[in-house]
Structures are given as C-alpha cells and as structure tokens.
PDB file of C-alpha atoms in Angstrom:
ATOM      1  CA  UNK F   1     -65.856 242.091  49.720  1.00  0.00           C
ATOM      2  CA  UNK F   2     -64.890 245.530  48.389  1.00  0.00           C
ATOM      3  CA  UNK F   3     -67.178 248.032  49.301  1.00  0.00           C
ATOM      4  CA  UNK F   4     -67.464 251.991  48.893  1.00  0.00           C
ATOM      5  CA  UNK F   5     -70.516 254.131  50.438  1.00  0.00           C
ATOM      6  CA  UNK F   6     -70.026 258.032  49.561  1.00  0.00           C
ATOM      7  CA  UNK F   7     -72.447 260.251  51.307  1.00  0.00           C
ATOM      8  CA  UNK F   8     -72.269 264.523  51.622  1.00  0.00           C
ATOM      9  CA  UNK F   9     -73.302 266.013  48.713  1.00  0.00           C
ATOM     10  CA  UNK F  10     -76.175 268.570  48.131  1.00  0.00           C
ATOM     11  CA  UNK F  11     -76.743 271.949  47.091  1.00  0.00           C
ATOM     12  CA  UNK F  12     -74.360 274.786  47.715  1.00  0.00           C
ATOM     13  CA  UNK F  13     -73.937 278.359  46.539  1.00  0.00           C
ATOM     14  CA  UNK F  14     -71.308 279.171  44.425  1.00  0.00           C
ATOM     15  CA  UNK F  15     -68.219 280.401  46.505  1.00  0.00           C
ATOM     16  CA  UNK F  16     -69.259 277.831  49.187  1.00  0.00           C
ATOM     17  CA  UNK F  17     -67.765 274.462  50.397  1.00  0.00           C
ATOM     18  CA  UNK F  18     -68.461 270.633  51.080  1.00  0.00           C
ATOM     19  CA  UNK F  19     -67.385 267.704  52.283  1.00  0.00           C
ATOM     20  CA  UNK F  20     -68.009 264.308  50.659  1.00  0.00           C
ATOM     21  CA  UNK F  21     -66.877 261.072  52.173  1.00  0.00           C
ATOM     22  CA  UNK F  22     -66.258 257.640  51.658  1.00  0.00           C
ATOM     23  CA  UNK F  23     -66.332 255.374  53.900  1.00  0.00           C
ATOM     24  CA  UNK F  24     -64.710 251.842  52.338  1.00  0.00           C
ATOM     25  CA  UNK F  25     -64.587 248.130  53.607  1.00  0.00           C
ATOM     26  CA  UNK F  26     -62.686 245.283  52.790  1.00  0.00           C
ATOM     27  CA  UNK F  27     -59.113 246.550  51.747  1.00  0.00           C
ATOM     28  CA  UNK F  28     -56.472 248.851  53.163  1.00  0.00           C
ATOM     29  CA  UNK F  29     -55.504 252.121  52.150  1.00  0.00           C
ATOM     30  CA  UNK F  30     -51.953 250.979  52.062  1.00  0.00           C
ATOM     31  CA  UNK F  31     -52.317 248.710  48.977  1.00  0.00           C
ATOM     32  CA  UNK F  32     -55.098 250.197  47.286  1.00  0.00           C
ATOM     33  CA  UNK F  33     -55.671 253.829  45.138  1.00  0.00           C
ATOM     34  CA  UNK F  34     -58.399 256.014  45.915  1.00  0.00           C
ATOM     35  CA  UNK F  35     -59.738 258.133  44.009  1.00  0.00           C
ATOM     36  CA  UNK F  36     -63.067 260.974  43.317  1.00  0.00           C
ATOM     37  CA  UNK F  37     -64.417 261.094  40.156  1.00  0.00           C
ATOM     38  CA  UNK F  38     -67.262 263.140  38.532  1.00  0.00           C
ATOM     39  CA  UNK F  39     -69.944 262.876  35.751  1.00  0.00           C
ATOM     40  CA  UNK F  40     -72.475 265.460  34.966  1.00  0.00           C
ATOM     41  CA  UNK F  41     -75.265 265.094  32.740  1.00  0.00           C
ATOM     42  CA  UNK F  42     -74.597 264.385  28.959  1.00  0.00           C
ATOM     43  CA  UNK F  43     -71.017 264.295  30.092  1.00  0.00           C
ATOM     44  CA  UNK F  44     -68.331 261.490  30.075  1.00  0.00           C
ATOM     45  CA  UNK F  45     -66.930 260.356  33.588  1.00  0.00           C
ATOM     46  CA  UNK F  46     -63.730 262.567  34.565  1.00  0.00           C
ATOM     47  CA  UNK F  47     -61.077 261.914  37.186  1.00  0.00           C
ATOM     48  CA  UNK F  48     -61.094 264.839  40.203  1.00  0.00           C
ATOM     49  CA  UNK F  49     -58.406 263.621  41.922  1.00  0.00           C
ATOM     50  CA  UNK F  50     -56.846 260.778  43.103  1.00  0.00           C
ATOM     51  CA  UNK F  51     -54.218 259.562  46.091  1.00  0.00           C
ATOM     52  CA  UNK F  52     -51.565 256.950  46.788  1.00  0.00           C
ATOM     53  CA  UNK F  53     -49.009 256.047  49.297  1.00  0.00           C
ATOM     54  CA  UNK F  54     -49.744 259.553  50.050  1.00  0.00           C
ATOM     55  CA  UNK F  55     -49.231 261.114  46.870  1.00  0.00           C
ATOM     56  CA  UNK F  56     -52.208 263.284  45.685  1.00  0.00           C
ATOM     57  CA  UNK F  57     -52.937 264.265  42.266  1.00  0.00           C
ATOM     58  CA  UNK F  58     -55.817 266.497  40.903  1.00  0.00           C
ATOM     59  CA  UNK F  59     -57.344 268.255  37.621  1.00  0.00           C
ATOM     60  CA  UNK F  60     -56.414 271.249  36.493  1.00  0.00           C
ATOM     61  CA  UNK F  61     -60.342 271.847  36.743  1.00  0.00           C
ATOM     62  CA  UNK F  62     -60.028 271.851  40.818  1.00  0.00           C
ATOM     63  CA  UNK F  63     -56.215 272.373  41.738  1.00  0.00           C
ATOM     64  CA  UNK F  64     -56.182 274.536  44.627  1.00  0.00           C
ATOM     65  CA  UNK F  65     -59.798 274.450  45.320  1.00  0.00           C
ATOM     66  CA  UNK F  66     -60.293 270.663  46.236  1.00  0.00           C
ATOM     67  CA  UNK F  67     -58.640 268.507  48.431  1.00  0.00           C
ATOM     68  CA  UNK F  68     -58.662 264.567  48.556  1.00  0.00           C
ATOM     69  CA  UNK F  69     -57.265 262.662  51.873  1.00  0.00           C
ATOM     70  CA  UNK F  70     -58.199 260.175  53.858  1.00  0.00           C
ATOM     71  CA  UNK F  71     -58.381 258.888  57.551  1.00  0.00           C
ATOM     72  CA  UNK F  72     -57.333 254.884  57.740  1.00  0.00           C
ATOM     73  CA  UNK F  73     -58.641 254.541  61.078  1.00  0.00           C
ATOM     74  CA  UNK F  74     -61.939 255.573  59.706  1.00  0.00           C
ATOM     75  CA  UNK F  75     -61.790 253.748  56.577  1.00  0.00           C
ATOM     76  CA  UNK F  76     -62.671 256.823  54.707  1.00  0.00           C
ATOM     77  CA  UNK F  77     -61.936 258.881  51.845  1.00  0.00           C
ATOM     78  CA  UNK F  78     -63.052 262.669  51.906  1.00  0.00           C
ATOM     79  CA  UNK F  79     -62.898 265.307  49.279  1.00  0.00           C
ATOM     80  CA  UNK F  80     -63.175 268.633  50.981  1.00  0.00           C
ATOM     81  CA  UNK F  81     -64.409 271.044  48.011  1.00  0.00           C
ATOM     82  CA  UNK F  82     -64.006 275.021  48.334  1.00  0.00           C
ATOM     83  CA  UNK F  83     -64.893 277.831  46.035  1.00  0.00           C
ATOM     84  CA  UNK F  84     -67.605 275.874  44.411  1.00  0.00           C
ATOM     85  CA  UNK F  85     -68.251 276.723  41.033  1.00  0.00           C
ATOM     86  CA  UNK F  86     -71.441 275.870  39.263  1.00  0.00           C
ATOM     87  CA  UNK F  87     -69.355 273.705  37.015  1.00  0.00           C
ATOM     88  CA  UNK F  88     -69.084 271.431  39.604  1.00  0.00           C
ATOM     89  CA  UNK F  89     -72.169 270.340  39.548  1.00  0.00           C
ATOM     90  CA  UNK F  90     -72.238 266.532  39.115  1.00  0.00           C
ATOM     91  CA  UNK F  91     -72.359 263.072  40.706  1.00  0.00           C
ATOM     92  CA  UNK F  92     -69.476 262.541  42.988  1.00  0.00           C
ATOM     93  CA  UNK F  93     -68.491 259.060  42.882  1.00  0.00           C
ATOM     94  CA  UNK F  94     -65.355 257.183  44.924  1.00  0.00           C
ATOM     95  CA  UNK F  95     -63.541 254.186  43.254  1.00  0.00           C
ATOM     96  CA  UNK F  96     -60.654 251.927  44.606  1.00  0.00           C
ATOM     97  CA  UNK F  97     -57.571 250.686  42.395  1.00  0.00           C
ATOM     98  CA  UNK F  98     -56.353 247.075  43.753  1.00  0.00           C
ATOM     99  CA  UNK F  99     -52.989 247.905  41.908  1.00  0.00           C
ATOM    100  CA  UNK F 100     -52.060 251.061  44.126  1.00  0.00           C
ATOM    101  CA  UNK F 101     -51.803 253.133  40.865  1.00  0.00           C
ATOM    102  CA  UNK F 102     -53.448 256.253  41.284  1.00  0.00           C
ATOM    103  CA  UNK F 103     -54.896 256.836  37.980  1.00  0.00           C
ATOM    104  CA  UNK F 104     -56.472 259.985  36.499  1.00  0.00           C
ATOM    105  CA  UNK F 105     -59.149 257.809  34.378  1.00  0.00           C
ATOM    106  CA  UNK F 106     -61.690 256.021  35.510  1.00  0.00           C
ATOM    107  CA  UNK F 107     -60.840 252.718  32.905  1.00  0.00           C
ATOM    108  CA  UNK F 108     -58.570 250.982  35.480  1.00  0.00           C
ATOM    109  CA  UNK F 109     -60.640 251.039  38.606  1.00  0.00           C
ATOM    110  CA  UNK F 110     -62.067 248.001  39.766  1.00  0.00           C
ATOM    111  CA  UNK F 111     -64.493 248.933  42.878  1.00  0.00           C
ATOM    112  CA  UNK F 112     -66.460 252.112  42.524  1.00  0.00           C
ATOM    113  CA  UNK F 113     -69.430 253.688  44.978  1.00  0.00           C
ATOM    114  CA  UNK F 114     -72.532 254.459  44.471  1.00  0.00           C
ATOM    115  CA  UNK F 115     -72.193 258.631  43.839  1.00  0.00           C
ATOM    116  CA  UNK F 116     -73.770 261.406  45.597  1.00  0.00           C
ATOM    117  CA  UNK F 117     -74.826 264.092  43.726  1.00  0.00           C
ATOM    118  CA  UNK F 118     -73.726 267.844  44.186  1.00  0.00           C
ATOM    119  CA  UNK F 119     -75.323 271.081  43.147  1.00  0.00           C
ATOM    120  CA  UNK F 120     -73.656 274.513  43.009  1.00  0.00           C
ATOM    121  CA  UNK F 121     -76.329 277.155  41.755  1.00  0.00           C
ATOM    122  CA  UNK F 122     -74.676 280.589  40.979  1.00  0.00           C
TER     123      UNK F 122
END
C-alpha cells in the first residue's frame, strides 16, 4: 500500500526558510514521480515542483527559491523552501505518479499525502 506522510510546516517570517518532508512507503523512487504541490484558501491546487529519474522541475512562482530532492534510503521527499514570501502561504501536500512522469498538474497523480500547512506572515 502506497502511502505519503508530510510533516514540517508552520509559521515563518517572510525572508525565512523551511523544510517539509515526506516520508513515503510502498514504492521506489526509481519508478515513481514525486512531486509538492500547494493550495491556499479559495485557490485551485497548483504544482510547486516536481522530480524524476533525477530531473527536477519547478514554477516560475518558486524557481530559485525552492528546492525538491529526495533521500531513497530514507524514503523521503523534502522541499527545502528559502526566501519565503507571504504568498506562500498554503497547504503543502506530496503526491506520487506510478507512471514516473513528473507532471506539473496535480490531475495525473494517483497517491497524494495528507498536507501540512505553512504560514509566512510579512
């Protein structure tokens, strides 16, 4: 059974950083995409980024300021998130691909976590 926990989010100050993870069960990182995706209140889901046979690709909204990678032996996925913007402020949630295809909407995943949420107050 496909499984996906993320944990890490809370309030930061804008400028400031985080760390989300994911920690998955019951595939490999070798077959599967990964990805982050966001949704803030009144606001459709959106893709933040999202890795592959370690390709990584992200949205325009957080290229160079957030970073997606992940540590097999671990089982986890992490999105390391710098210069915060209050923007940002959502619920983080990690979904799994079974087709490897690192998509940049959310229509085509097929295992998603349960979110954590993430505040940046300016």
């Amino acid at each position: 059974e496909v499984q996906l926990q993320a944990s890490g989010g809370g309030l930061a100050q804008a400028g400031g950083s985080l760390i989300l993870s994911c920690v998955t069960s019951g595939f490999t990182f070798d077959n599967y995409a990964v990805a982050w995706f966001r949704q803030a209140p009144g606001k459709e889901r959106e893709a933040v980024a999202s890795m592959s046979k370690g390709r990584e690709y992200y949205a325009d909204a957080v290229k160079d300021r957030f970073t997606i990678s992940a540590d097999s032996a671990q089982n986890t996925v992490f999105l390391q998130m710098t210069r915060l913007k209050p923007e940002d402020t959502a619920v983080y949630l990690c979904a799994a691909e079974m087709g490897g295809l690192p998509w940049m909407v959310p229509g085509p995943y097929d295992y998603w976590g349960q979110g954590t949420q993430v505040t940046v107050s300016s």
